[in-house]
Short mmCIF file of C-alpha atoms in Angstrom, two decimals:
data_model
loop_
_atom_site.label_atom_id
_atom_site.label_comp_id
_atom_site.label_asym_id
_atom_site.label_seq_id
_atom_site.Cartn_x
_atom_site.Cartn_y
_atom_site.Cartn_z
CA UNK A 22 -22.27 41.44 106.45
CA UNK A 23 -21.79 45.11 107.25
CA UNK A 24 -25.48 45.58 108.02
CA UNK A 25 -25.29 42.46 110.17
CA UNK A 26 -22.44 44.00 112.15
CA UNK A 27 -24.39 47.23 112.44
CA UNK A 28 -27.32 45.32 113.99
CA UNK A 29 -24.90 43.54 116.30
CA UNK A 30 -23.48 46.88 117.44
CA UNK A 31 -27.00 48.14 118.12
CA UNK A 32 -27.87 45.10 120.25
CA UNK A 33 -24.51 45.11 122.07
CA UNK A 34 -25.03 48.75 122.97
CA UNK A 35 -28.62 48.29 124.11
CA UNK A 36 -27.38 48.14 127.70
CA UNK A 37 -25.76 51.58 127.26
CA UNK A 38 -28.80 53.34 125.85
CA UNK A 39 -30.06 54.84 129.08
CA UNK A 40 -26.76 56.27 130.17
CA UNK A 41 -25.91 59.86 130.88
CA UNK A 42 -22.78 60.81 128.97
CA UNK A 43 -21.27 64.22 129.86
CA UNK A 44 -21.51 66.68 126.99
CA UNK A 45 -17.75 67.29 126.82
CA UNK A 46 -14.56 65.31 127.34
CA UNK A 47 -12.68 66.35 130.43
CA UNK A 48 -9.25 67.62 129.36
CA UNK A 49 -6.23 65.80 130.79
CA UNK A 50 -4.30 67.82 133.38
CA UNK A 51 -0.86 68.12 131.78
CA UNK A 52 0.54 70.70 134.19
CA UNK A 53 3.30 68.30 135.35
CA UNK A 54 4.51 67.53 131.81
CA UNK A 55 7.55 69.52 130.72
CA UNK A 56 9.24 69.65 127.30
CA UNK A 57 8.46 67.71 124.11
CA UNK A 58 9.55 64.24 125.25
CA UNK A 59 5.97 62.93 125.46
CA UNK A 60 4.58 64.75 122.42
CA UNK A 61 3.94 61.64 120.28
CA UNK A 62 2.49 59.60 123.15
CA UNK A 63 0.22 62.50 124.06
CA UNK A 64 -0.95 62.85 120.47
CA UNK A 65 -1.87 59.15 120.32
CA UNK A 66 -3.65 59.53 123.65
CA UNK A 67 -5.80 62.41 122.50
CA UNK A 68 -6.77 60.51 119.34
CA UNK A 69 -7.84 57.46 121.38
CA UNK A 70 -9.85 59.58 123.81
CA UNK A 71 -11.63 61.41 121.00
CA UNK A 72 -12.33 58.20 119.11
CA UNK A 73 -13.87 56.42 122.13
CA UNK A 74 -15.84 59.49 123.17
CA UNK A 75 -17.22 59.92 119.65
CA UNK A 76 -18.08 56.23 119.43
CA UNK A 77 -19.97 56.27 122.75
CA UNK A 78 -21.73 59.53 121.98
CA UNK A 79 -22.98 58.07 118.71
CA UNK A 80 -24.70 55.16 120.46
CA UNK A 81 -25.74 56.75 123.74
CA UNK A 82 -28.59 58.99 124.71
CA UNK A 83 -28.56 61.22 127.77
CA UNK A 84 -30.84 59.29 130.08
CA UNK A 85 -30.53 57.50 133.40
CA UNK A 86 -28.07 54.74 134.15
CA UNK A 87 -29.73 51.31 134.09
CA UNK A 88 -26.83 49.09 135.19
CA UNK A 89 -26.19 49.21 138.94
CA UNK A 90 -23.31 51.58 139.68
CA UNK A 91 -21.64 49.22 142.17
CA UNK A 92 -21.44 46.52 139.49
CA UNK A 93 -20.12 48.99 136.91
CA UNK A 94 -17.16 49.95 139.14
CA UNK A 95 -16.41 46.48 140.55
CA UNK A 96 -13.20 46.02 138.49
CA UNK A 97 -11.77 49.45 139.31
CA UNK A 98 -8.82 49.78 141.72
CA UNK A 99 -8.29 52.93 143.79
CA UNK A 100 -5.04 54.68 144.65
CA UNK A 101 -5.95 57.63 146.87
CA UNK A 102 -2.53 59.29 147.24
CA UNK A 103 -2.23 60.16 143.55
CA UNK A 104 -5.98 60.08 142.90
CA UNK A 105 -5.95 57.24 140.38
CA UNK A 106 -8.74 54.87 139.30
CA UNK A 107 -7.46 51.90 137.29
CA UNK A 108 -9.84 49.44 135.64
CA UNK A 109 -8.27 45.99 135.53
CA UNK A 110 -8.22 44.25 132.16
CA UNK A 111 -6.55 40.85 132.62
CA UNK A 112 -3.83 39.95 130.10
CA UNK A 113 -3.17 43.61 129.33
CA UNK A 114 -0.43 44.36 131.85
CA UNK A 115 -2.68 44.24 134.92
CA UNK A 116 -0.24 42.43 137.25
CA UNK A 117 2.43 45.06 136.78
CA UNK A 118 -0.14 47.84 137.03
CA UNK A 119 -1.23 46.51 140.41
CA UNK A 120 2.42 46.36 141.49
CA UNK A 121 2.80 50.03 140.51
CA UNK A 122 -0.34 50.98 142.44
CA UNK A 123 1.07 49.24 145.52
CA UNK A 124 4.28 51.28 145.21
CA UNK A 125 2.34 54.52 144.66
CA UNK A 126 0.21 53.89 147.75
CA UNK A 127 3.25 53.16 149.94
CA UNK A 128 2.54 49.43 150.33
CA UNK A 129 5.85 48.48 148.67
CA UNK A 130 9.15 50.19 147.88
CA UNK A 131 9.69 48.52 144.50
CA UNK A 132 7.48 46.85 141.90
CA UNK A 133 10.18 44.26 141.24
CA UNK A 134 10.00 42.35 144.50
CA UNK A 135 6.22 41.84 144.71
CA UNK A 136 5.19 38.25 143.95
CA UNK A 137 2.36 37.28 141.60
CA UNK A 138 0.35 35.82 144.50
CA UNK A 139 0.83 38.97 146.57
CA UNK A 140 -0.44 41.07 143.66
CA UNK A 141 -3.57 39.03 142.97
CA UNK A 142 -4.46 37.41 146.29
CA UNK A 143 -2.94 39.75 148.87
CA UNK A 144 -6.01 42.05 149.16
CA UNK A 145 -3.70 45.05 149.56
CA UNK A 146 -5.47 47.33 147.08
CA UNK A 147 -8.96 48.75 147.50
CA UNK A 148 -11.62 48.53 144.82
CA UNK A 149 -14.06 51.32 144.07
CA UNK A 150 -17.09 49.19 144.97
CA UNK A 151 -15.84 49.00 148.59
CA UNK A 152 -16.74 52.68 149.12
CA UNK A 153 -20.18 54.11 149.83
CA UNK A 154 -22.07 55.80 146.98
CA UNK A 155 -20.75 59.25 147.90
CA UNK A 156 -17.18 57.91 147.93
CA UNK A 157 -17.72 56.26 144.53
CA UNK A 158 -19.17 59.39 142.91
CA UNK A 159 -16.53 61.70 144.41
CA UNK A 160 -13.70 59.56 143.06
CA UNK A 161 -15.32 59.09 139.64
CA UNK A 162 -15.67 62.86 139.32
CA UNK A 163 -12.26 63.94 140.65
CA UNK A 164 -9.70 61.14 140.13
CA UNK A 165 -7.79 60.34 136.93
CA UNK A 166 -9.46 57.26 135.45
CA UNK A 167 -7.38 54.92 133.29
CA UNK A 168 -7.90 51.72 131.34
CA UNK A 169 -5.30 49.62 129.49
CA UNK A 170 -6.56 47.39 126.67
CA UNK A 171 -5.14 44.88 124.19
CA UNK A 172 -5.96 43.49 120.76
CA UNK A 173 -8.90 41.17 121.60
CA UNK A 174 -7.59 38.06 119.81
CA UNK A 175 -4.13 38.45 121.35
CA UNK A 176 -5.69 38.86 124.78
CA UNK A 177 -7.85 35.76 124.23
CA UNK A 178 -4.96 33.55 123.07
CA UNK A 179 -2.76 34.84 125.89
CA UNK A 180 -5.45 33.89 128.43
CA UNK A 181 -5.84 30.42 126.93
CA UNK A 182 -2.08 29.76 126.97
CA UNK A 183 -1.73 30.98 130.54
CA UNK A 184 -4.68 29.09 132.04
CA UNK A 185 -4.79 25.87 130.01
CA UNK A 186 -1.26 25.15 128.74
CA UNK A 187 0.38 25.28 132.16
CA UNK A 188 -0.50 23.42 135.40
CA UNK A 189 -3.30 25.26 137.15
CA UNK A 190 -5.18 24.01 140.19
CA UNK A 191 -8.22 26.23 139.51
CA UNK A 192 -8.78 26.50 135.75
CA UNK A 193 -8.15 22.82 134.96
CA UNK A 194 -10.58 21.31 137.51
CA UNK A 195 -13.21 24.06 137.23
CA UNK A 196 -13.16 25.00 133.52
CA UNK A 197 -11.08 22.23 131.96
CA UNK A 198 -13.19 19.31 133.24
CA UNK A 199 -16.45 20.92 132.15
CA UNK A 200 -15.07 21.87 128.70
CA UNK A 201 -13.64 18.40 127.98
CA UNK A 202 -16.81 16.69 129.20
CA UNK A 203 -19.08 18.73 126.92
CA UNK A 204 -16.98 19.27 123.79
CA UNK A 205 -14.60 16.29 123.47
CA UNK A 206 -15.97 13.11 121.97
CA UNK A 207 -14.66 9.91 123.53
CA UNK A 208 -12.66 11.77 126.18
CA UNK A 209 -10.49 9.42 128.22
CA UNK A 210 -10.91 8.97 131.96
CA UNK A 211 -7.70 10.84 132.82
CA UNK A 212 -8.75 13.97 130.89
CA UNK A 213 -12.22 13.93 132.47
CA UNK A 214 -10.69 13.51 135.91
CA UNK A 215 -8.04 16.24 135.73
CA UNK A 216 -9.40 18.70 133.17
CA UNK A 217 -5.89 19.10 131.74
CA UNK A 218 -5.06 19.33 128.05
CA UNK A 219 -7.98 21.48 126.82
CA UNK A 220 -7.51 22.23 123.12
CA UNK A 221 -7.94 25.76 121.78
CA UNK A 222 -10.83 24.65 119.52
CA UNK A 223 -12.64 23.19 122.57
CA UNK A 224 -12.06 26.40 124.49
CA UNK A 225 -13.59 28.41 121.63
CA UNK A 226 -16.59 26.06 121.52
CA UNK A 227 -17.13 26.83 125.21
CA UNK A 228 -16.67 30.59 124.66
CA UNK A 229 -19.27 30.71 121.87
CA UNK A 230 -21.80 28.42 123.56
CA UNK A 231 -24.87 30.28 124.83
CA UNK A 232 -25.37 27.34 127.24
CA UNK A 233 -21.84 27.23 128.63
CA UNK A 234 -21.23 24.45 131.17
CA UNK A 235 -19.33 27.00 133.31
CA UNK A 236 -19.67 30.77 133.39
CA UNK A 237 -17.51 33.52 131.95
CA UNK A 238 -14.19 34.53 133.46
CA UNK A 239 -12.56 37.95 133.67
CA UNK A 240 -9.54 36.76 131.67
CA UNK A 241 -11.61 36.40 128.50
CA UNK A 242 -14.63 38.60 129.27
CA UNK A 243 -15.10 41.52 126.86
CA UNK A 244 -13.57 44.82 128.02
CA UNK A 245 -16.94 46.44 127.33
CA UNK A 246 -18.39 44.30 130.15
CA UNK A 247 -15.41 44.59 132.51
CA UNK A 248 -14.85 48.34 132.47
CA UNK A 249 -17.96 49.87 130.83
CA UNK A 250 -16.04 52.39 128.70
CA UNK A 251 -19.24 54.08 127.54
CA UNK A 252 -20.54 54.58 131.07
CA UNK A 253 -17.30 55.74 132.67
CA UNK A 254 -15.46 58.57 130.96
CA UNK A 255 -11.90 57.25 131.10
CA UNK A 256 -9.35 60.05 131.08
CA UNK A 257 -6.50 57.89 129.81
CA UNK A 258 -6.64 54.94 127.40
CA UNK A 259 -3.45 52.90 127.33
CA UNK A 260 -2.73 50.00 124.98
CA UNK A 261 -0.71 46.87 125.66
CA UNK A 262 0.95 47.32 122.27
CA UNK A 263 2.52 50.58 123.52
CA UNK A 264 2.48 49.66 127.21
CA UNK A 265 5.82 51.12 128.33
CA UNK A 266 5.41 54.54 126.70
CA UNK A 267 1.75 54.88 127.70
CA UNK A 268 2.27 53.74 131.29
CA UNK A 269 5.30 55.93 131.91
CA UNK A 270 3.55 58.95 130.42
CA UNK A 271 0.56 58.31 132.66
CA UNK A 272 2.85 58.10 135.73
CA UNK A 273 4.27 61.53 134.86
CA UNK A 274 0.76 62.95 134.41
CA UNK A 275 -0.33 61.91 137.91
CA UNK A 276 2.84 63.11 139.64
CA UNK A 277 4.38 59.73 140.45
CA UNK A 278 7.92 59.79 141.90
CA UNK A 279 10.41 60.62 139.14
CA UNK A 280 12.35 57.38 139.65
CA UNK A 281 9.28 55.14 139.29
CA UNK A 282 9.11 53.41 135.92
CA UNK A 283 6.59 50.86 134.74
CA UNK A 284 8.17 47.37 135.00
CA UNK A 285 8.57 45.46 131.74
CA UNK A 286 9.15 41.94 133.04
CA UNK A 287 6.79 39.09 132.10
CA UNK A 288 4.83 38.16 135.17
CA UNK A 289 4.64 34.38 134.70
CA UNK A 290 5.92 31.70 132.29
CA UNK A 291 8.76 34.07 131.43
CA UNK A 292 10.43 31.52 129.13
CA UNK A 293 7.37 31.34 126.86
CA UNK A 294 7.26 33.44 123.72
CA UNK A 295 4.99 36.45 124.25
CA UNK A 296 1.62 36.16 122.54
CA UNK A 297 1.86 38.25 119.36
CA UNK A 298 0.13 38.40 115.97
CA UNK A 299 2.07 35.43 114.59
CA UNK A 300 1.34 33.26 117.64
CA UNK A 301 -2.35 34.20 117.35
CA UNK A 302 -2.34 33.21 113.67
CA UNK A 303 -1.14 29.71 114.56
CA UNK A 304 -3.95 29.25 117.09
CA UNK A 305 -6.63 30.60 114.75
CA UNK A 306 -5.60 28.00 112.18
CA UNK A 307 -7.12 25.36 114.48
CA UNK A 308 -10.57 26.90 114.02
CA UNK A 309 -12.99 26.70 111.13
CA UNK A 310 -13.72 29.87 109.16
CA UNK A 311 -17.10 30.14 110.89
CA UNK A 312 -15.54 29.77 114.35
CA UNK A 313 -13.03 32.51 113.56
CA UNK A 314 -15.82 34.81 112.40
CA UNK A 315 -17.97 34.11 115.48
CA UNK A 316 -15.01 34.70 117.80
CA UNK A 317 -14.39 38.03 116.12
CA UNK A 318 -18.10 38.83 116.46
CA UNK A 319 -17.90 37.99 120.18
CA UNK A 320 -15.29 40.73 120.65
CA UNK A 321 -16.69 43.02 117.97
CA UNK A 322 -17.52 45.84 120.36
CA UNK A 323 -13.99 45.82 121.84
CA UNK A 324 -12.56 46.02 118.32
CA UNK A 325 -14.79 49.00 117.56
CA UNK A 326 -14.40 50.93 120.82
CA UNK A 327 -10.62 50.86 120.84
CA UNK A 328 -10.12 51.12 117.07
CA UNK A 329 -8.34 47.78 116.62
CA UNK A 330 -7.95 46.38 113.11
CA UNK A 331 -9.91 43.21 112.46
CA UNK A 332 -7.62 40.16 112.15
#
């Protein structure tokens, strides 16, 4: 099984083979950090940076970039005032991160009064792919680049609960109808018509199907394909599991206003229990052993890159 995973890693990383990786990690600018308050958070940060850099260096060779640069940076948000690049990973605190970026850029006075729709559909924030090539390269080389990630299974279950267990006028008709039609035997007319009531097992069948009836979606796409962590040298790697400490430390690093703190409210479905390891365990029980293994394999590279323990 280990050799099988090794082969899988090799094939996953085939797309990264012709990538130029700088010979040294860029040190974080900590000139604005005073005292020992952030010592533990900083130590964890340096370990994550070293781990990811070592992982990528092991599988990369210093050749030309094959994947088109504009595609590579298409999920990255830009905040020019504080020179921040933030790669959006859905279900890992991204809504509140976008609220914070809006406050930092002067588009809002507080993160707490920005609605979900304003965050995701307001088109207030610029993405890196909206700049010309010179603008992209300049920002990649001079701005502080950050990514926030989450345990892959937790992120997956969180996405399923959000999109399929609550009314949704996009995911039910677009994904739900196609999933029920292909994977549910003897589906009733109502389910086929509305696309509501997708079961977790059906969702996993769709996820693992090489001939999916509908394409992938950013909410359950692998982080390796959203943010290209082996192509872009991220300066700061935050984790959802330590979101508050990591985010607030990052805000101090980039010189954010002293009173700005990362919000800790749940963006939507606030009465629902947060998706945690125990919630994930209940959902995984619905799958066969083989389905659980294949789902883990699907996110194998994310587990490796960010040093998450296999479930």
